[in-house]
Tab-separated table of N, CA and C in Angstrom:
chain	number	residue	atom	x	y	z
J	1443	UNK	N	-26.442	43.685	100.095
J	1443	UNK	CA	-25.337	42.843	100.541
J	1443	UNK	C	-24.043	43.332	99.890
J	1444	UNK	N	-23.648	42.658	98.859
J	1444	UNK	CA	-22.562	42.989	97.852
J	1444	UNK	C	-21.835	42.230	97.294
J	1445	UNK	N	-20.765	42.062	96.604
J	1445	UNK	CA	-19.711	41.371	96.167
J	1445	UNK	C	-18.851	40.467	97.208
J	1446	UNK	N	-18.678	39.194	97.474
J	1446	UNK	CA	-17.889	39.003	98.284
J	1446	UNK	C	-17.295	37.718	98.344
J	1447	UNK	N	-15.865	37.646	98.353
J	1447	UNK	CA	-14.974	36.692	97.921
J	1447	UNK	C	-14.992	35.781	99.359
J	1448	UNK	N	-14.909	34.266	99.517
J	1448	UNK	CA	-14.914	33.331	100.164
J	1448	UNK	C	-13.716	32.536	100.231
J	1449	UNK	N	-12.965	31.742	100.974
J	1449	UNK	CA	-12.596	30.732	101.322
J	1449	UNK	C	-12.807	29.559	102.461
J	1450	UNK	N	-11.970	28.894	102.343
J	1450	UNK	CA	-12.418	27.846	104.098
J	1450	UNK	C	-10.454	27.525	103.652
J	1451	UNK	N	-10.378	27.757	105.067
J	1451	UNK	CA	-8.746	27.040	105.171
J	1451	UNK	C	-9.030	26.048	106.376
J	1452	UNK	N	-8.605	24.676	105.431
J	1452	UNK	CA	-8.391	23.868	106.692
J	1452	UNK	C	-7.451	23.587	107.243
J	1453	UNK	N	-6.303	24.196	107.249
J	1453	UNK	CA	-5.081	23.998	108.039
J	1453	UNK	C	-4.171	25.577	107.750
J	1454	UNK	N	-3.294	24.900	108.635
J	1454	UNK	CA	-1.963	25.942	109.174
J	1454	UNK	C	-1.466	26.076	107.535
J	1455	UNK	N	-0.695	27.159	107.400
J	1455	UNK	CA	-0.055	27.490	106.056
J	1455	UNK	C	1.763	26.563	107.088
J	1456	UNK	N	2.271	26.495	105.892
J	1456	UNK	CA	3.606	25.997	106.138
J	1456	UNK	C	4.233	27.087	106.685
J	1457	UNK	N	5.678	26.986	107.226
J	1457	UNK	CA	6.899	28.245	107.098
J	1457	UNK	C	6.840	28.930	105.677
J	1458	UNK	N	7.200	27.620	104.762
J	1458	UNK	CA	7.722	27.763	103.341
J	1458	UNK	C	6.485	28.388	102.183
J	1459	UNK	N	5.417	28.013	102.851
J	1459	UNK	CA	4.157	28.289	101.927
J	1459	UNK	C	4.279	29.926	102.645
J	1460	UNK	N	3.789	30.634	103.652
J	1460	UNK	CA	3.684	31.434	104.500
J	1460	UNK	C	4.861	32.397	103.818
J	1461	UNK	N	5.971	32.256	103.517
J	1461	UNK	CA	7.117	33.094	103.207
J	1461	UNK	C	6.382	32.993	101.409
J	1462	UNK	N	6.265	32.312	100.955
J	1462	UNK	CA	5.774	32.642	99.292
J	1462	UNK	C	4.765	33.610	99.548
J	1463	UNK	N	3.669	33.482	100.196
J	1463	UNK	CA	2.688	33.812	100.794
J	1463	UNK	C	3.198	35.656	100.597
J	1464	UNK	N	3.815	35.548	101.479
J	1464	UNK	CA	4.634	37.105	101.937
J	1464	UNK	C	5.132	37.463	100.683
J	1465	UNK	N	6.220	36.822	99.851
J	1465	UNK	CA	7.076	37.618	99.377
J	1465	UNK	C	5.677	38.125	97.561
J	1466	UNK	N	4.508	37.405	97.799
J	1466	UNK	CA	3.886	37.530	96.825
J	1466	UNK	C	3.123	38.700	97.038
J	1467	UNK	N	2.585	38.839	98.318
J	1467	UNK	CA	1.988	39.916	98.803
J	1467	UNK	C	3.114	41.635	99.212
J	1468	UNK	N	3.971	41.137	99.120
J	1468	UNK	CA	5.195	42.295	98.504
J	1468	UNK	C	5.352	42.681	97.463
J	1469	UNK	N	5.085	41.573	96.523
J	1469	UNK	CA	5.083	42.101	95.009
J	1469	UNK	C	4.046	42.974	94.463
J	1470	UNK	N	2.932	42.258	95.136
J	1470	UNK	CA	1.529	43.256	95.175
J	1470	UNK	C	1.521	44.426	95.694
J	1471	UNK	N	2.241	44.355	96.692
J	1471	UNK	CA	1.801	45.784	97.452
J	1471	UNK	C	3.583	46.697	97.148
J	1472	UNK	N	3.850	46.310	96.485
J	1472	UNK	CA	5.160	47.275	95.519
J	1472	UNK	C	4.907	47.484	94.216
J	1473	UNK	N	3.622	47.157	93.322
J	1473	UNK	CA	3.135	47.582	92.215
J	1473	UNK	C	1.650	48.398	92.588
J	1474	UNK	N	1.164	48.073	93.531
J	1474	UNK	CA	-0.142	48.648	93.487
J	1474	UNK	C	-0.527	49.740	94.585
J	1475	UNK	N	0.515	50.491	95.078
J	1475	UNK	CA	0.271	51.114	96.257
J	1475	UNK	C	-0.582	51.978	96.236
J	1476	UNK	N	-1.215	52.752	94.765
J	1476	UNK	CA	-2.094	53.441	94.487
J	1476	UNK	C	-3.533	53.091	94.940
J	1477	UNK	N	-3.822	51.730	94.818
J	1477	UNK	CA	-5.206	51.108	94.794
J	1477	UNK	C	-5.182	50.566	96.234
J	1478	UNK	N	-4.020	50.093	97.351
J	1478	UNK	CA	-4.196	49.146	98.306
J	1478	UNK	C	-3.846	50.485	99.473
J	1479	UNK	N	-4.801	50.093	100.799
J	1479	UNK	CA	-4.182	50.691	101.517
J	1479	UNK	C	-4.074	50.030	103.247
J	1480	UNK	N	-3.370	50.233	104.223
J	1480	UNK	CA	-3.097	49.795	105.440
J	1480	UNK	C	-2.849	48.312	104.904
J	1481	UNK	N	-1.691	48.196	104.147
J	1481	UNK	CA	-1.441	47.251	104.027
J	1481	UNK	C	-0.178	46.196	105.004
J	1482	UNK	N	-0.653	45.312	105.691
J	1482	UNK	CA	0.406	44.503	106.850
J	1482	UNK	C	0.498	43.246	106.214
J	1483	UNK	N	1.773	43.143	106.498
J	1483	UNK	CA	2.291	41.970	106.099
J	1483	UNK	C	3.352	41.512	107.216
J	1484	UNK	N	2.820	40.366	107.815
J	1484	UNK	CA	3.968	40.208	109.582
J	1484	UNK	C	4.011	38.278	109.256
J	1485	UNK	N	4.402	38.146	109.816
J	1485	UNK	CA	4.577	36.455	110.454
J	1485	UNK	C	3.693	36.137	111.339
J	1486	UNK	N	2.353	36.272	110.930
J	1486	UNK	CA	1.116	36.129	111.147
J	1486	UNK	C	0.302	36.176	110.762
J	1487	UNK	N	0.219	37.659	110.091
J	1487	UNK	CA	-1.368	37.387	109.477
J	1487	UNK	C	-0.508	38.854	107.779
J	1488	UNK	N	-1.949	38.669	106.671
J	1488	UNK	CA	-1.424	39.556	105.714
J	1488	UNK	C	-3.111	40.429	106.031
J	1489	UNK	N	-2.854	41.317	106.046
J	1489	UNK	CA	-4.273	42.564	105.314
J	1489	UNK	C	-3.822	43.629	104.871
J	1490	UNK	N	-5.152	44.079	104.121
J	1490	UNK	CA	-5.337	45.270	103.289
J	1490	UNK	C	-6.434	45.392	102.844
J	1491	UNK	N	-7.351	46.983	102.331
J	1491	UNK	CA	-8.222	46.908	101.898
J	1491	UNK	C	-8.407	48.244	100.845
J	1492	UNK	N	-8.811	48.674	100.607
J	1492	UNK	CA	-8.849	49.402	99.323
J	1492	UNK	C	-8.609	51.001	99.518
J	1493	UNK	N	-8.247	51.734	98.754
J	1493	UNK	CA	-8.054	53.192	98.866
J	1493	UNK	C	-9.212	53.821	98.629
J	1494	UNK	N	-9.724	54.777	99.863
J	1494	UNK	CA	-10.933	55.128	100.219
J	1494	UNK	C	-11.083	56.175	98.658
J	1495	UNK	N	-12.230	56.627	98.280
J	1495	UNK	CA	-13.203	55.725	98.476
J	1495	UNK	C	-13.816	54.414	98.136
J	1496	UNK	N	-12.321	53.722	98.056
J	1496	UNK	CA	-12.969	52.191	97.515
J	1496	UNK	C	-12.461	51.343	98.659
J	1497	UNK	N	-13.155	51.352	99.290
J	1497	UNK	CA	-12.482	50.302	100.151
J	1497	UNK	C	-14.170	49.499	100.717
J	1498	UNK	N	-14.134	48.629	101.222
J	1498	UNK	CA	-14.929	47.614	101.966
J	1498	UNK	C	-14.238	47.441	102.976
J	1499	UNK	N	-14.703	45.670	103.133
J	1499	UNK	CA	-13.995	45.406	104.506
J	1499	UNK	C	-12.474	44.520	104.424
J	1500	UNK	N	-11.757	44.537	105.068
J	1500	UNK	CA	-10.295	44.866	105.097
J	1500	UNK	C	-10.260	43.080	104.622
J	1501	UNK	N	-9.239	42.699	103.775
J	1501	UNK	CA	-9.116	41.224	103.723
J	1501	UNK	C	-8.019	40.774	105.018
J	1502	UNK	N	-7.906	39.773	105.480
J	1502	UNK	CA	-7.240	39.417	106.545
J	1502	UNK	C	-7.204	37.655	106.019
J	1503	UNK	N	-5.851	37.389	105.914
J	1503	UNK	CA	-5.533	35.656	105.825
J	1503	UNK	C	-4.632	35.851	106.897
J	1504	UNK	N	-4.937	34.751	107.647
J	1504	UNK	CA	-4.115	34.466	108.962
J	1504	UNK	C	-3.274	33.324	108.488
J	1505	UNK	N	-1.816	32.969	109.019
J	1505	UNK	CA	-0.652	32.034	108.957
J	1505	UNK	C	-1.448	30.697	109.380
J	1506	UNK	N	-1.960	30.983	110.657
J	1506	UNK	CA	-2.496	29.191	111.280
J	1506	UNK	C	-4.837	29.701	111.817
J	1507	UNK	N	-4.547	28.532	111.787
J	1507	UNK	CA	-6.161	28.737	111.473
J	1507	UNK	C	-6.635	29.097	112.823
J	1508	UNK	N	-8.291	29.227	112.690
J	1508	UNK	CA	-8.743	29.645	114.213
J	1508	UNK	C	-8.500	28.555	115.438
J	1509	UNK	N	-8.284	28.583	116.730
J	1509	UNK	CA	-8.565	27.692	117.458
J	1509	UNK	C	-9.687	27.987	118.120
J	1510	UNK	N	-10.569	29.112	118.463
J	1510	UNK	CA	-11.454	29.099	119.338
J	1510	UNK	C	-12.710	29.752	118.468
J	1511	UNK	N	-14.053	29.006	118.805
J	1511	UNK	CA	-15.184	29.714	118.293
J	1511	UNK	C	-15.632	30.543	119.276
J	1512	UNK	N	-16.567	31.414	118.725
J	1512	UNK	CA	-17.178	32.187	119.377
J	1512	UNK	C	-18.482	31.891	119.220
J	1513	UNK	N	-18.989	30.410	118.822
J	1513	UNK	CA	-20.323	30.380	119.368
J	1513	UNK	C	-20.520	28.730	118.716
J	1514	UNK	N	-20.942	27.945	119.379
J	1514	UNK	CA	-21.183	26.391	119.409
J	1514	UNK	C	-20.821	26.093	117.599
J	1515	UNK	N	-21.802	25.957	117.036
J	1515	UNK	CA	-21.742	26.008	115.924
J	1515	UNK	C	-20.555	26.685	114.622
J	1516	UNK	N	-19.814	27.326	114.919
J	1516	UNK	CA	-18.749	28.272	113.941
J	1516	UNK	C	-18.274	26.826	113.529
J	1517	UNK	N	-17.741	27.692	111.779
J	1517	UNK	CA	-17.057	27.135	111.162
J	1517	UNK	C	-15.707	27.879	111.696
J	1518	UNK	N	-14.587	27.124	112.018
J	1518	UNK	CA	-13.699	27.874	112.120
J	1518	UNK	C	-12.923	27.858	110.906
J	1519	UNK	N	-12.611	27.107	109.552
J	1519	UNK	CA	-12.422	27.142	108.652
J	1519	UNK	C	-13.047	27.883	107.153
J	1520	UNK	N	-14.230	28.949	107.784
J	1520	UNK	CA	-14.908	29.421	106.870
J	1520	UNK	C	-14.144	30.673	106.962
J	1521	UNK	N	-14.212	32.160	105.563
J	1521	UNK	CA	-12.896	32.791	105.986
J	1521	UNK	C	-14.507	33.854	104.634
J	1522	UNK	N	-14.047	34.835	104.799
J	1522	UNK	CA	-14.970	35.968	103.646
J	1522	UNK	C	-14.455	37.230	103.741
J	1523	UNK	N	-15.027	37.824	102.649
J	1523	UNK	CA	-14.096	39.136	102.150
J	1523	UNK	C	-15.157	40.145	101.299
J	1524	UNK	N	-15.413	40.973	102.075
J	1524	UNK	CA	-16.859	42.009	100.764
J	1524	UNK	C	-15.930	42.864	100.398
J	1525	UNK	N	-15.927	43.280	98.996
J	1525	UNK	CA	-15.291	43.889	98.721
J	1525	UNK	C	-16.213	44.844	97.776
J	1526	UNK	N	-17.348	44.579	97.461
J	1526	UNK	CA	-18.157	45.343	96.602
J	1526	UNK	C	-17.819	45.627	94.766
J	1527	UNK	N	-16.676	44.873	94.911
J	1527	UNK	CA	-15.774	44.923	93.054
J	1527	UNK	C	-15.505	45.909	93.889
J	1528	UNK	N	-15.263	46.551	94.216
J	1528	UNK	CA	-13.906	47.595	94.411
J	1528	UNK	C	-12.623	46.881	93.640
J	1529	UNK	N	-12.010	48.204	93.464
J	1529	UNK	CA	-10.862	48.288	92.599
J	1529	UNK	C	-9.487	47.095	93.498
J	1530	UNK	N	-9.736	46.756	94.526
J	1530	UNK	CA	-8.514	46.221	95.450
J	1530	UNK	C	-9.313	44.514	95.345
J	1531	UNK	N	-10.362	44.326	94.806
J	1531	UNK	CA	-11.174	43.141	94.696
J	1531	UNK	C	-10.123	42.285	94.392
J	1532	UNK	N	-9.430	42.367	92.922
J	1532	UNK	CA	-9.059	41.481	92.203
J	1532	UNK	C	-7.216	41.168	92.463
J	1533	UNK	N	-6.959	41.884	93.780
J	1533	UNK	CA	-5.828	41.300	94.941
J	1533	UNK	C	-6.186	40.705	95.825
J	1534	UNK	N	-7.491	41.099	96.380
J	1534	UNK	CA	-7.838	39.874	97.115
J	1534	UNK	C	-7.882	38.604	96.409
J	1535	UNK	N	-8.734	38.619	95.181
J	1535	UNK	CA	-8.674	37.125	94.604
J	1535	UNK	C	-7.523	36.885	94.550
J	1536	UNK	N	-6.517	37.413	94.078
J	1536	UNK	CA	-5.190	37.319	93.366
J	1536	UNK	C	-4.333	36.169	94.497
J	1537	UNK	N	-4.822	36.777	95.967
J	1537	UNK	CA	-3.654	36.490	96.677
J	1537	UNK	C	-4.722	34.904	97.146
J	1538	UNK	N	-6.083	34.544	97.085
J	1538	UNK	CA	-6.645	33.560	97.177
J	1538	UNK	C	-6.474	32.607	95.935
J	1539	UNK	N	-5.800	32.946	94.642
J	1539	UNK	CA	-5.551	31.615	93.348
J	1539	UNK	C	-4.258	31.763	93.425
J	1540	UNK	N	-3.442	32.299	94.525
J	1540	UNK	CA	-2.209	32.058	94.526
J	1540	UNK	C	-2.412	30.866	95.766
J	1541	UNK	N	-3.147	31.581	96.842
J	1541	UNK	CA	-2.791	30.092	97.726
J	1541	UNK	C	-3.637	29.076	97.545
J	1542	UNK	N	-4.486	28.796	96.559
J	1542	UNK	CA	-5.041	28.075	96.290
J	1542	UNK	C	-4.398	26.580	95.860
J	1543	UNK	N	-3.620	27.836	94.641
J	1543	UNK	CA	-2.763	27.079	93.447
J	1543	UNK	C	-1.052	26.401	93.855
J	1544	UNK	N	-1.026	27.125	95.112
J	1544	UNK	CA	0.590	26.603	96.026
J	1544	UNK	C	-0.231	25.222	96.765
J	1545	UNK	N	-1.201	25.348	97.091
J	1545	UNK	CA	-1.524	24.307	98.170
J	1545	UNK	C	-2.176	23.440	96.956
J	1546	UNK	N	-2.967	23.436	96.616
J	1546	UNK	CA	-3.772	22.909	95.062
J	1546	UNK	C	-3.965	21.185	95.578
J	1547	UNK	N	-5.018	21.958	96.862
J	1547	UNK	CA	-5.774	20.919	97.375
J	1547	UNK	C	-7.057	21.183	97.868
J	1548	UNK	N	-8.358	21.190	97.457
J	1548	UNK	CA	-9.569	21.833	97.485
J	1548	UNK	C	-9.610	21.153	98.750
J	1549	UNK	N	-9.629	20.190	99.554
J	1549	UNK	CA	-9.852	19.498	100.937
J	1549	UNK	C	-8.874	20.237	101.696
J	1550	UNK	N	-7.909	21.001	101.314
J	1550	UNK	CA	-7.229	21.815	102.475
J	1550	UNK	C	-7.412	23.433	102.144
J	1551	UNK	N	-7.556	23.876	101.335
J	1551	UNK	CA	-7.786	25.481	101.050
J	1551	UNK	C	-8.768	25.286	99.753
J	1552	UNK	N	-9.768	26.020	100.273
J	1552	UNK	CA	-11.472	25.769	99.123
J	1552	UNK	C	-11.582	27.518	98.649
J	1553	UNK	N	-11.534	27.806	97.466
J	1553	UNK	CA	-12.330	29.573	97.161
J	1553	UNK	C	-13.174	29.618	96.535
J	1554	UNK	N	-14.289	30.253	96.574
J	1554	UNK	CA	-15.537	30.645	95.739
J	1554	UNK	C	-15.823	31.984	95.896
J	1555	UNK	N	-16.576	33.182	94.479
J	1555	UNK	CA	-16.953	34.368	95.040
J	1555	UNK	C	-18.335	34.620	94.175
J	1556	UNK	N	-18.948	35.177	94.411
J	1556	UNK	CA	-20.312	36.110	93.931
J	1556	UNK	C	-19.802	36.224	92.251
J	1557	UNK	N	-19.997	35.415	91.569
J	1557	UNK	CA	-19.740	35.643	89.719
J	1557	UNK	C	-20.612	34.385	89.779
């Protein structure tokens, strides 16, 4: 399997949360360009995933949550991230106890990982 970081978002990020959101994930990806790579940052969604050969699978936080499942049962608020400890691991967490800690409401944004 591997290493792999979790959330559940139950709602839309704000404008105002969404722009912290951004300008934090700028700060990250203007100190760490060595370790992060295909990194997007839009008024929609943020990803990135690690500089080969460390990379897994790409992290992706979207602005507003899912509206459609793709199969009866989905959580559409369930959200995951393998990263294997790769070296880009501990930006993914980084940018999940940042929005954790802006929203710092476990009933609206929940994180747990493999430790």
């Amino acid at each position: 399997m591997g290493y792999t970081n979790y959330w559940h978002q139950y709602r839309d990020f704000t404008d105002q949360e969404w722009n912290q959101i951004k300008n934090e994930m700028t700060y990250i990806k203007d100190i760490q360009y060595k370790t992060l790579d295909k990194i997007t940052i839009t008024d929609e969604h943020i990803s990135f995933n690690g500089k080969r050969p460390f990379s897994c699978e790409t992290f992706f936080l979207n602005k507003t949550m899912y509206k459609d499942k793709l199969y009866e049962d989905q959580d559409l608020s369930f959200h995951f991230c393998k990263t294997k400890e790769f070296p880009y691991d501990i930006f993914v967490w980084h940018m999940l106890i940042f929005c954790a800690g802006m929203i710092n409401d476990r009933n609206k944004f929940n994180i747990s990982r493999d430790r």
